[in-house]
Tab-separated table of C-alpha atoms and ligand atoms in Angstrom:
chain	number	residue	atom	x	y	z
A	1422	UNK	CA	4.192	257.117	-66.882
A	1423	UNK	CA	6.126	260.327	-65.928
A	1424	UNK	CA	6.252	262.092	-62.594
A	1425	UNK	CA	3.762	264.476	-63.527
A	1426	UNK	CA	1.193	261.772	-64.228
A	1427	UNK	CA	1.813	260.272	-60.682
A	1428	UNK	CA	1.614	263.537	-59.143
A	1429	UNK	CA	-1.856	263.917	-60.838
A	1430	UNK	CA	-2.941	260.733	-59.277
A	1431	UNK	CA	-2.031	261.924	-55.800
A	1432	UNK	CA	-3.413	265.206	-56.248
A	1433	UNK	CA	-6.740	263.627	-57.341
A	1434	UNK	CA	-6.707	261.513	-54.185
A	1435	UNK	CA	-6.701	264.764	-52.143
A	1436	UNK	CA	-3.036	265.170	-51.565
A	1437	UNK	CA	-1.969	268.861	-51.636
A	1438	UNK	CA	0.854	269.810	-54.006
A	1439	UNK	CA	3.062	271.007	-51.172
A	1440	UNK	CA	2.673	267.645	-49.287
A	1441	UNK	CA	3.481	265.780	-52.479
A	1442	UNK	CA	6.546	267.814	-53.090
A	1443	UNK	CA	7.794	267.692	-49.473
A	1444	UNK	CA	7.348	263.768	-49.264
A	1445	UNK	CA	8.968	263.212	-52.711
A	1446	UNK	CA	11.926	265.415	-51.941
A	1447	UNK	CA	12.433	263.744	-48.568
A	1448	UNK	CA	12.062	260.321	-50.238
A	1449	UNK	CA	14.753	261.092	-52.964
A	1450	UNK	CA	17.379	261.676	-50.182
A	1451	UNK	CA	16.936	258.177	-48.882
A	1452	UNK	CA	17.848	256.170	-52.014
A	1453	UNK	CA	21.087	254.866	-50.456
A	1454	UNK	CA	19.343	253.408	-47.569
A	1455	UNK	CA	16.530	251.912	-49.545
A	1456	UNK	CA	19.121	250.344	-51.703
A	1457	UNK	CA	20.667	248.654	-48.730
A	1458	UNK	CA	17.153	247.486	-47.550
A	1459	UNK	CA	16.634	245.963	-51.020
A	1460	UNK	CA	19.982	244.116	-50.760
A	1461	UNK	CA	19.002	242.581	-47.362
A	1462	UNK	CA	15.465	241.584	-49.037
A	1463	UNK	CA	17.247	239.974	-51.873
A	1464	UNK	CA	19.388	237.838	-49.655
A	1465	UNK	CA	16.470	236.918	-47.342
A	1466	UNK	CA	14.391	236.086	-50.527
A	1467	UNK	CA	16.898	233.666	-51.849
A	1468	UNK	CA	17.288	232.280	-48.464
A	1469	UNK	CA	13.583	231.457	-48.341
A	1470	UNK	CA	13.388	230.138	-51.712
A	1471	UNK	CA	16.489	227.820	-50.995
A	1472	UNK	CA	14.796	226.716	-47.749
A	1473	UNK	CA	11.602	225.618	-49.633
A	1474	UNK	CA	13.669	223.960	-52.400
A	1475	UNK	CA	15.818	222.069	-49.654
A	1476	UNK	CA	12.458	220.903	-48.152
A	1477	UNK	CA	11.356	219.785	-51.614
A	1478	UNK	CA	8.312	221.840	-51.089
A	1479	UNK	CA	5.766	220.726	-53.648
A	1480	UNK	CA	2.173	221.432	-54.948
A	1481	UNK	CA	0.873	218.409	-52.985
A	1482	UNK	CA	1.990	220.318	-49.799
A	1483	UNK	CA	-0.653	223.104	-50.523
A	1484	UNK	CA	-3.597	220.853	-49.707
A	1485	UNK	CA	-4.794	220.758	-46.263
A	1486	UNK	CA	-6.162	218.106	-43.759
A	1487	UNK	CA	-9.168	217.979	-41.486
A	1488	UNK	CA	-9.903	216.327	-38.107
A	1489	UNK	CA	-6.708	215.011	-36.355
A	1490	UNK	CA	-4.628	216.173	-39.219
A	1491	UNK	CA	-2.447	212.907	-38.835
A	1492	UNK	CA	0.229	212.881	-41.783
A	1493	UNK	CA	-0.473	216.454	-42.842
A	1494	UNK	CA	2.580	216.623	-45.220
A	1495	UNK	CA	1.922	220.206	-45.970
A	1496	UNK	CA	2.123	221.269	-42.212
A	1497	UNK	CA	5.293	219.077	-41.931
A	1498	UNK	CA	6.783	220.565	-44.979
A	1499	UNK	CA	6.197	224.153	-43.763
A	1500	UNK	CA	7.831	223.281	-40.505
A	1501	UNK	CA	10.771	222.120	-42.369
A	1502	UNK	CA	11.009	225.364	-44.296
A	1503	UNK	CA	10.987	227.394	-41.290
A	1504	UNK	CA	13.590	225.123	-39.688
A	1505	UNK	CA	15.708	225.770	-42.854
A	1506	UNK	CA	15.243	229.533	-42.766
A	1507	UNK	CA	15.880	229.951	-39.096
A	1508	UNK	CA	18.622	227.262	-39.223
A	1509	UNK	CA	17.143	225.192	-36.267
A	1510	UNK	CA	16.813	221.450	-35.815
A	1511	UNK	CA	12.954	221.682	-35.728
A	1512	UNK	CA	10.033	224.066	-36.010
A	1513	UNK	CA	6.501	224.181	-34.898
A	1514	UNK	CA	4.344	226.476	-37.245
A	1515	UNK	CA	0.662	226.236	-36.571
A	1516	UNK	CA	-2.583	228.000	-37.021
A	1517	UNK	CA	-3.661	226.598	-33.898
A	1518	UNK	CA	-1.235	229.021	-32.322
A	1519	UNK	CA	-3.584	231.994	-32.119
A	1520	UNK	CA	-1.128	234.829	-31.736
A	1521	UNK	CA	2.359	235.909	-30.712
A	1522	UNK	CA	1.581	235.868	-27.033
A	1523	UNK	CA	0.158	232.395	-27.396
A	1524	UNK	CA	3.443	231.234	-29.167
A	1525	UNK	CA	5.594	232.730	-26.369
A	1526	UNK	CA	3.317	231.208	-23.722
A	1527	UNK	CA	3.811	227.729	-25.351
A	1528	UNK	CA	7.656	228.311	-25.520
A	1529	UNK	CA	7.827	229.405	-21.849
A	1530	UNK	CA	5.411	227.028	-20.302
A	1531	UNK	CA	6.552	224.072	-22.483
A	1532	UNK	CA	10.121	224.522	-21.333
A	1533	UNK	CA	9.949	225.171	-17.745
A	1534	UNK	CA	8.745	223.119	-14.699
A	1535	UNK	CA	7.870	224.152	-11.146
A	1536	UNK	CA	10.790	225.400	-9.287
A	1537	UNK	CA	12.471	226.994	-12.342
A	1538	UNK	CA	13.165	230.515	-12.982
A	1539	UNK	CA	12.852	232.778	-16.043
A	1540	UNK	CA	15.363	235.716	-16.386
A	1541	UNK	CA	14.931	238.568	-18.727
A	1542	UNK	CA	18.286	240.391	-19.143
A	1543	UNK	CA	16.744	243.272	-21.227
A	1544	UNK	CA	14.284	244.625	-18.792
A	1545	UNK	CA	10.586	244.600	-18.963
A	1546	UNK	CA	8.990	242.170	-21.128
A	1547	UNK	CA	6.242	242.770	-23.673
A	1548	UNK	CA	2.859	243.879	-21.933
A	1549	UNK	CA	0.873	240.670	-22.595
A	1550	UNK	CA	3.681	238.569	-21.112
A	1551	UNK	CA	3.483	240.074	-17.715
A	1552	UNK	CA	0.090	238.252	-17.204
A	1553	UNK	CA	1.667	235.154	-18.690
A	1554	UNK	CA	4.622	235.122	-16.341
A	1555	UNK	CA	2.580	236.519	-13.358
A	1556	UNK	CA	4.428	239.791	-13.052
A	1557	UNK	CA	0.898	241.097	-12.963
A	1558	UNK	CA	-1.241	238.824	-11.230
A	1559	UNK	CA	-3.178	236.733	-13.535
A	1560	UNK	CA	-5.206	233.560	-13.530
A	1561	UNK	CA	-3.234	230.557	-14.913
A	1562	UNK	CA	0.132	232.475	-14.876
A	1563	UNK	CA	3.458	230.621	-14.778
A	1564	UNK	CA	3.830	231.982	-11.155
A	1565	UNK	CA	0.733	229.982	-10.242
A	1566	UNK	CA	2.718	226.944	-11.258
A	1567	UNK	CA	5.654	227.727	-9.103
A	1568	UNK	CA	7.953	229.335	-11.760
A	1569	UNK	CA	9.583	232.403	-10.797
A	1570	UNK	CA	10.958	235.347	-12.652
A	1571	UNK	CA	13.622	238.080	-12.413
A	1572	UNK	CA	14.625	240.851	-14.710
A	1573	UNK	CA	17.673	242.890	-15.098
A	1574	UNK	CA	16.965	246.293	-16.742
A	1575	UNK	CA	19.172	247.746	-19.462
A	1576	UNK	CA	21.577	250.489	-18.271
A	1577	UNK	CA	20.600	254.047	-19.010
A	1578	UNK	CA	22.775	253.955	-22.200
A	1579	UNK	CA	20.860	250.971	-23.544
A	1580	UNK	CA	23.758	248.447	-22.735
A	1581	UNK	CA	23.430	245.188	-20.824
A	1582	UNK	CA	24.029	245.273	-16.966
A	1583	UNK	CA	26.486	242.394	-17.289
A	1584	UNK	CA	27.374	242.472	-13.607
A	1585	UNK	CA	23.636	242.208	-12.508
A	1586	UNK	CA	22.830	239.684	-15.082
A	1587	UNK	CA	25.668	237.408	-13.695
A	1588	UNK	CA	24.432	237.974	-10.121
A	1589	UNK	CA	20.879	236.993	-11.055
A	1590	UNK	CA	21.853	233.614	-12.621
A	1591	UNK	CA	21.450	230.818	-10.193
A	1592	UNK	CA	20.744	227.169	-9.718
A	1593	UNK	CA	17.040	227.685	-10.626
A	1594	UNK	CA	17.632	229.809	-13.858
A	1595	UNK	CA	16.143	227.491	-16.596
A	1596	UNK	CA	15.183	229.883	-19.372
A	1597	UNK	CA	16.354	233.317	-20.621
A	1598	UNK	CA	13.727	235.544	-22.279
A	1599	UNK	CA	15.420	238.083	-24.709
A	1600	UNK	CA	12.908	240.374	-26.524
A	1601	UNK	CA	14.550	241.538	-29.767
A	1602	UNK	CA	12.069	244.379	-30.384
A	1603	UNK	CA	11.612	247.203	-28.082
A	1604	UNK	CA	7.856	246.819	-28.824
A	1605	UNK	CA	6.007	249.778	-27.338
A	1606	UNK	CA	8.784	250.582	-24.888
A	1607	UNK	CA	11.536	253.216	-25.098
A	1608	UNK	CA	14.639	251.071	-24.931
A	1609	UNK	CA	16.585	250.451	-28.124
A	1610	UNK	CA	15.725	247.399	-30.176
A	1611	UNK	CA	18.455	244.671	-29.959
A	1612	UNK	CA	20.555	243.825	-33.066
A	1613	UNK	CA	21.231	240.145	-33.817
A	1614	UNK	CA	24.849	240.988	-32.978
A	1615	UNK	CA	23.780	242.295	-29.549
A	1616	UNK	CA	21.682	239.266	-28.898
A	1617	UNK	CA	24.727	237.093	-29.799
A	1618	UNK	CA	26.745	238.951	-27.184
A	1619	UNK	CA	24.250	238.497	-24.412
A	1620	UNK	CA	23.787	234.678	-25.362
A	1621	UNK	CA	27.483	233.968	-25.245
A	1622	UNK	CA	27.751	235.906	-21.914
A	1623	UNK	CA	25.066	233.863	-20.418
A	1624	UNK	CA	26.075	230.605	-21.714
A	1625	UNK	CA	29.578	231.019	-20.487
A	1626	UNK	CA	27.979	231.268	-16.931
A	1627	UNK	CA	25.406	228.555	-17.245
A	1628	UNK	CA	25.749	226.416	-20.594
A	1629	UNK	CA	22.566	224.273	-20.287
A	1630	UNK	CA	20.271	227.485	-19.852
A	1631	UNK	CA	17.653	227.785	-22.508
A	1632	UNK	CA	18.011	231.172	-24.548
A	1633	UNK	CA	14.667	232.099	-26.035
A	1634	UNK	CA	14.214	235.038	-28.228
A	1635	UNK	CA	10.874	236.836	-28.611
A	1636	UNK	CA	11.561	237.561	-32.283
A	1637	UNK	CA	8.387	239.612	-32.972
A	1638	UNK	CA	8.777	242.485	-35.676
A	1639	UNK	CA	12.407	241.500	-36.231
A	1640	UNK	CA	12.209	238.685	-38.802
A	1641	UNK	CA	14.027	239.588	-42.097
A	1642	UNK	CA	15.020	242.919	-41.037
A	1643	UNK	CA	18.727	241.540	-40.893
A	1644	UNK	CA	20.326	238.789	-42.938
A	1645	UNK	CA	20.791	236.405	-40.009
A	1646	UNK	CA	18.348	235.511	-37.263
A	1647	UNK	CA	19.068	235.059	-33.434
A	1648	UNK	CA	18.887	231.262	-33.810
A	1649	UNK	CA	22.038	231.543	-35.939
A	1650	UNK	CA	23.906	233.118	-33.064
A	1651	UNK	CA	23.004	230.611	-30.176
A	1652	UNK	CA	19.326	231.095	-29.360
A	1653	UNK	CA	17.794	227.919	-28.544
A	1654	UNK	CA	14.252	228.986	-29.571
A	1655	UNK	CA	12.956	231.936	-31.631
A	1656	UNK	CA	9.393	232.924	-31.347
A	1657	UNK	CA	6.939	234.947	-33.340
A	1658	UNK	CA	3.612	235.754	-34.749
A	1659	UNK	CA	2.370	234.995	-38.313
A	1660	UNK	CA	0.318	238.178	-38.625
A	1661	UNK	CA	3.613	240.036	-38.488
A	1662	UNK	CA	6.776	239.940	-40.536
A	1663	UNK	CA	6.924	236.127	-41.508
A	1664	UNK	CA	3.358	235.786	-42.524
A	1665	UNK	CA	3.916	238.203	-45.287
A	1666	UNK	CA	0.508	239.652	-45.016
A	1667	UNK	CA	-0.910	236.538	-46.365
A	1668	UNK	CA	-1.166	234.205	-43.336
A	1669	UNK	CA	-4.519	234.669	-41.810
A	1670	UNK	CA	-3.577	233.472	-38.336
A	1671	UNK	CA	-0.703	231.573	-36.609
A	1672	UNK	CA	2.509	231.482	-34.612
A	1673	UNK	CA	5.869	229.916	-35.103
A	1674	UNK	CA	8.599	228.577	-32.768
A	1675	UNK	CA	11.908	227.395	-34.215
A	1676	UNK	CA	14.434	225.782	-32.062
A	1677	UNK	CA	16.321	222.587	-30.845
A	1678	UNK	CA	14.620	219.335	-31.175
A	1679	UNK	CA	14.093	219.028	-27.469
A	1680	UNK	CA	12.597	222.682	-27.055
A	1681	UNK	CA	10.214	222.148	-29.808
A	1682	UNK	CA	9.046	218.856	-28.591
A	1683	UNK	CA	8.328	220.372	-25.214
A	1684	UNK	CA	6.449	223.213	-27.016
A	1685	UNK	CA	4.381	220.696	-29.323
A	1686	UNK	CA	3.371	218.669	-26.134
A	1687	UNK	CA	2.142	221.995	-24.437
A	1688	UNK	CA	0.368	222.930	-27.621
A	1689	UNK	CA	-1.367	219.680	-28.188
A	1690	UNK	CA	-0.969	216.908	-25.562
A	1691	UNK	CA	1.531	214.552	-24.070
A	1692	UNK	CA	1.946	211.627	-26.391
A	1693	UNK	CA	0.496	213.596	-29.412
A	1694	UNK	CA	2.958	216.505	-29.780
A	1695	UNK	CA	3.455	217.379	-33.435
A	1696	UNK	CA	1.546	214.553	-34.757
A	1697	UNK	CA	-1.942	216.263	-34.717
A	1698	UNK	CA	-3.083	219.615	-35.912
A	1699	UNK	CA	-5.086	219.731	-39.104
A	1700	UNK	CA	-4.018	222.670	-41.422
A	1701	UNK	CA	-7.488	222.811	-42.983
A	1702	UNK	CA	-6.991	225.208	-46.058
A	1703	UNK	CA	-4.302	227.497	-44.528
A	1704	UNK	CA	-1.087	226.010	-45.661
A	1705	UNK	CA	-1.046	227.822	-49.075
A	1706	UNK	CA	-1.281	231.155	-47.285
A	1707	UNK	CA	1.430	230.414	-44.828
A	1708	UNK	CA	3.713	229.200	-47.554
A	1709	UNK	CA	2.929	232.019	-49.896
A	1710	UNK	CA	3.308	234.298	-46.898
A	1711	UNK	CA	6.825	233.169	-45.966
A	1712	UNK	CA	7.836	233.467	-49.436
A	1713	UNK	CA	6.590	237.138	-49.582
A	1714	UNK	CA	7.908	238.075	-46.200
A	1715	UNK	CA	11.306	239.315	-47.060
A	1716	UNK	CA	9.974	241.975	-49.545
A	1717	UNK	CA	6.924	242.814	-47.347
A	1718	UNK	CA	9.463	243.586	-44.380
A	1719	UNK	CA	11.511	245.613	-46.617
A	1720	UNK	CA	8.519	247.811	-47.691
A	1721	UNK	CA	7.592	248.136	-43.985
A	1722	UNK	CA	11.077	249.227	-43.141
A	1723	UNK	CA	11.319	251.826	-46.017
A	1724	UNK	CA	8.000	253.352	-44.804
A	1725	UNK	CA	9.300	253.563	-41.147
A	1726	UNK	CA	12.337	255.425	-42.375
A	1727	UNK	CA	10.346	257.675	-44.724
A	1728	UNK	CA	8.125	258.566	-41.820
A	1729	UNK	CA	10.998	259.189	-39.561
A	1730	UNK	CA	12.602	261.519	-41.907
A	1731	UNK	CA	9.553	263.411	-42.643
A	1732	UNK	CA	8.398	263.965	-39.219
A	1733	UNK	CA	11.778	264.796	-37.824
A	1734	UNK	CA	12.060	267.553	-40.609
A	1735	UNK	CA	8.971	268.924	-39.293
A	1736	UNK	CA	10.344	269.242	-35.721
A	1737	UNK	CA	9.175	266.033	-34.031
A	1738	UNK	CA	11.061	263.386	-32.178
A	1739	UNK	CA	11.378	260.169	-34.152
A	1740	UNK	CA	12.298	256.913	-32.413
A	1741	UNK	CA	14.482	255.466	-34.063
A	1742	UNK	CA	15.715	258.804	-35.401
A	1743	UNK	CA	15.923	259.458	-39.161
A	1744	UNK	CA	19.388	258.128	-39.494
A	1745	UNK	CA	19.634	255.136	-37.069
A	1746	UNK	CA	20.159	251.545	-38.205
A	1747	UNK	CA	16.969	249.512	-37.962
A	1748	UNK	CA	16.404	246.310	-36.247
A	1749	UNK	CA	12.577	246.095	-36.304
A	1750	UNK	CA	9.858	247.641	-38.241
A	1751	UNK	CA	8.353	249.872	-35.610
A	1752	UNK	CA	8.416	253.597	-35.759
A	1753	UNK	CA	7.438	255.858	-33.010
A	1754	UNK	CA	7.003	259.564	-33.420
A	1755	UNK	CA	6.325	261.799	-30.528
A	1756	UNK	CA	3.899	264.574	-31.292
A	1757	UNK	CA	3.262	265.901	-27.785
A	1758	UNK	CA	-0.437	266.743	-28.389
A	1759	UNK	CA	-3.444	264.569	-28.738
A	1760	UNK	CA	-4.856	266.501	-31.875
A	1761	UNK	CA	-1.726	265.481	-33.939
A	1762	UNK	CA	-2.006	261.754	-33.304
A	1763	UNK	CA	-5.688	261.958	-34.029
A	1764	UNK	CA	-4.854	263.494	-37.431
A	1765	UNK	CA	-2.037	261.086	-38.117
A	1766	UNK	CA	-4.286	258.044	-37.606
A	1767	UNK	CA	-7.130	259.589	-39.652
A	1768	UNK	CA	-4.450	259.749	-42.407
A	1769	UNK	CA	-3.346	256.314	-42.233
A	1770	UNK	CA	-7.016	255.086	-42.240
A	1771	UNK	CA	-7.877	257.245	-45.140
A	1772	UNK	CA	-5.115	255.586	-47.255
A	1773	UNK	CA	-6.285	252.220	-46.425
A	1774	UNK	CA	-7.586	249.515	-48.996
A	1775	UNK	CA	-10.188	248.351	-46.443
A	1776	UNK	CA	-12.391	250.540	-44.356
A	1777	UNK	CA	-10.844	253.738	-45.795
A	1778	UNK	CA	-14.130	255.664	-45.089
A	1779	UNK	CA	-14.140	255.166	-41.411
A	1780	UNK	CA	-12.735	257.656	-38.871
A	1781	UNK	CA	-10.720	256.252	-36.078
A	1782	UNK	CA	-11.634	257.640	-32.464
A	1783	UNK	CA	-9.858	257.036	-29.158
A	1784	UNK	CA	-11.477	254.133	-27.162
A	1785	UNK	CA	-11.120	252.282	-23.828
A	1786	UNK	CA	-9.149	249.215	-24.606
A	1787	UNK	CA	-8.818	246.117	-22.102
A	1788	UNK	CA	-5.399	246.179	-20.573
A	1789	UNK	CA	-4.591	249.724	-21.246
A	1790	UNK	CA	-4.577	252.527	-18.587
A	1791	UNK	CA	-5.642	255.365	-20.949
A	1792	UNK	CA	-7.740	255.377	-24.001
A	1793	UNK	CA	-6.132	254.057	-27.371
A	1794	UNK	CA	-6.573	255.368	-30.942
A	1795	UNK	CA	-5.940	252.815	-33.670
A	1796	UNK	CA	-5.925	253.066	-37.387
A	1797	UNK	CA	-5.827	249.890	-39.535
A	1798	UNK	CA	-7.517	249.034	-42.750
A	1799	UNK	CA	-6.338	245.411	-42.982
A	1800	UNK	CA	-7.154	242.419	-44.932
A	1801	UNK	CA	-6.200	240.372	-41.790
A	1802	UNK	CA	-7.935	241.686	-38.609
A	1803	UNK	CA	-5.349	242.990	-36.344
A	1804	UNK	CA	-2.391	242.252	-38.719
A	1805	UNK	CA	0.420	244.800	-37.844
A	1806	UNK	CA	2.599	243.797	-40.736
A	1807	UNK	CA	-0.189	245.771	-42.721
A	1808	UNK	CA	-0.072	249.400	-42.506
A	1809	UNK	CA	-1.266	250.558	-39.163
A	1810	UNK	CA	-0.818	252.963	-36.332
A	1811	UNK	CA	-1.834	253.134	-32.794
A	1812	UNK	CA	-1.265	255.670	-29.839
A	1813	UNK	CA	-2.287	255.678	-26.302
A	1814	UNK	CA	-4.133	258.917	-25.567
A	1815	UNK	CA	-1.648	260.153	-23.005
A	1816	UNK	CA	1.917	262.079	-22.796
A	1817	UNK	CA	4.166	262.157	-24.701
A	1818	UNK	CA	1.376	261.533	-27.214
A	1819	UNK	CA	3.624	259.138	-29.292
A	1820	UNK	CA	2.129	257.292	-32.317
A	1821	UNK	CA	3.492	253.806	-33.058
A	1822	UNK	CA	3.542	253.249	-36.863
A	1823	UNK	CA	4.278	249.938	-38.550
A	1824	UNK	CA	3.756	247.721	-41.519
A	1825	UNK	CA	2.961	248.221	-45.226
A	1826	UNK	CA	2.629	245.259	-47.404
A	1827	UNK	CA	3.963	247.441	-50.251
A	1828	UNK	CA	6.305	250.527	-50.034
A	1829	UNK	CA	3.904	252.673	-52.198
A	1830	UNK	CA	1.011	252.036	-49.712
A	1831	UNK	CA	3.222	252.993	-46.850
A	1832	UNK	CA	4.255	256.202	-48.750
A	1833	UNK	CA	0.704	257.009	-49.499
A	1834	UNK	CA	-0.222	256.493	-45.856
A	1835	UNK	CA	2.438	258.930	-44.611
A	1836	UNK	CA	1.366	261.383	-47.336
A	1837	UNK	CA	-2.205	261.175	-45.970
A	1838	UNK	CA	-1.054	261.637	-42.364
A	1839	UNK	CA	0.733	264.764	-43.363
A	1840	UNK	CA	-2.266	265.910	-45.429
A	1841	UNK	CA	-4.704	265.627	-42.568
A	1842	UNK	CA	-2.293	267.604	-40.211
A	1843	UNK	CA	-2.118	270.363	-42.906
A	1844	UNK	CA	-5.833	270.532	-43.222
A	1845	UNK	CA	-5.918	271.040	-39.477
A	1846	UNK	CA	-3.377	273.671	-39.543
A	1847	UNK	CA	-1.084	271.515	-37.326
A	1848	UNK	CA	1.884	271.698	-39.704
A	1849	UNK	CA	3.155	273.731	-42.521
A	1850	UNK	CA	5.292	272.152	-45.166
B	2204	PLP	C1	3.393	241.597	-31.164
B	2204	PLP	C2	4.400	241.117	-30.063
B	2204	PLP	C3	3.965	240.186	-29.156
B	2204	PLP	C4	2.905	239.210	-29.183
B	2204	PLP	O1	1.773	240.020	-29.545
B	2204	PLP	P1	0.309	239.446	-30.045
B	2204	PLP	O2	-0.513	240.519	-30.230
B	2204	PLP	O3	-0.145	238.356	-29.119
B	2204	PLP	O4	0.684	238.675	-31.390
B	2204	PLP	C5	5.005	239.852	-28.311
B	2204	PLP	N1	6.311	240.502	-28.180
B	2204	PLP	C6	6.471	241.538	-28.929
B	2204	PLP	C7	7.736	242.174	-28.782
B	2204	PLP	C8	5.627	242.022	-29.927
B	2204	PLP	O5	5.911	243.072	-30.609
C-alpha cells in the first residue's frame, strides 16, 4: 500500500488533506527519536522475555484458582517474573490491588508504624495520596494512625533542595516517598539517574530508611528501573504501562523481601501474607500484558512526542517540550482557552475504537475543584495506558494526553484532535 492509499483512508475518515500533510510532515522529522525509542523497547522486550524464561513461565501458569487461592502457581510465577524484571528480591502483583493509589497505600501503611514519619523530597505527592497520608484530612489516613509527614519542595530549577532534605531527616524518618512522574503537576519528571542521586544522598545520611518510588507512568520508558539504583520498593498500577493494555485490573509492588512481606500482610492478613489471593482467570492477561508492555509504552511515548511537536509548531506550550528527553508517557499542552481543550478531547474520543460516537463534555468530578473534561474510548475502563486525554476546566486550560496501545492509533487521535480544531476555526495549518 502506497502513501496515497493511506492518505485516502485518512481522508475517508474525515481528516482534511492539510491536517494529514501537516501531521505527516511533522512525523517525518521525528524518525531519529522514534528509532531511539524502538531501541529502548527492544531492550525492555528482551528483558521481559528473559524474566519469563528465568521464572520458567509455563502454560500451566495461565490457569487460575478460586476461593483462598492457596498454591496458585500462576500468581506466584507472575510475581517471580516481576521480581526478575525489576531486579528485586520479591514482588506482590495482584488483581486484589484495585488501583495505583491502593498499591501505594499498601506500600506506605504496610511499612510504617505509629510514630514513624514519611518524607517526600520531591514536593507535593500525587493528589489521591494527600488523603492517604492525611495531608488533606481524611478518614482512615496514616495521620490518624500516628504517622507524620514532611515534604521538601524541589527548587525553582527543578533540582533537589539537598540542604533542606538533610535538615528534614530525623530519628522518626522511616520511609521516603519519591514520585517518578510529575503526574498532573508542573515540576519535571525524575529520570532514573536523578532518583539514584537522591536515594544515595538520603541513604548516606540514614542507611536504614526505606526508599519507595511511585513508579506510575514511568515503567519501561528507560532501560533501567529505580529498583536497580537503590529503591527498596517500586509501586505502580497495572492499568498503566506494565499492564500493556491487557491487564483488566491490578497493581504491583516490587522490592526487598521484608518490604514485600509487610505489604502482603497489609493487603491480606497477618499470618496469611502472600499465601492467599485467588487469581481467578486474570493471570493470562497480566502475563500477556507485561509481555506487551515495552512496545505499548514505546507507542505511547511516540504519540506524546508527536503531539508535542504538532502543537508547539502551532504556537502552544507543550510540557515536556518538543525536544526534551522523556521520563514518563504524559504530555501536557497548554491551550489557554476552554474551547480548545473541548475540541482536543472531542478529537481523541472520535478516534477511539470504543465509544467513538460520544461527545465528551465537562463535568463535576469528586475531588476536583473545577469541572473536568475527559476523553477515553478504552477497552479497560479508566485505563490511561490507552489513548486518553483529560483537562480541568480552568486556567491555563492545559490538556493532559497519554497512552495509546499502538502508535498508529495515537497518531490518528492527534490528527483527529487537530481536525476538530480546524473545523472550529481555532487553528490553521
Ligand atoms: C496514576 C497515578 C497514581 C495512582 O492513581 P490510580 O488512579 O489510583 O491508579 C499515583 N501516582 C502517580 C504519579 C500516578 O500517575
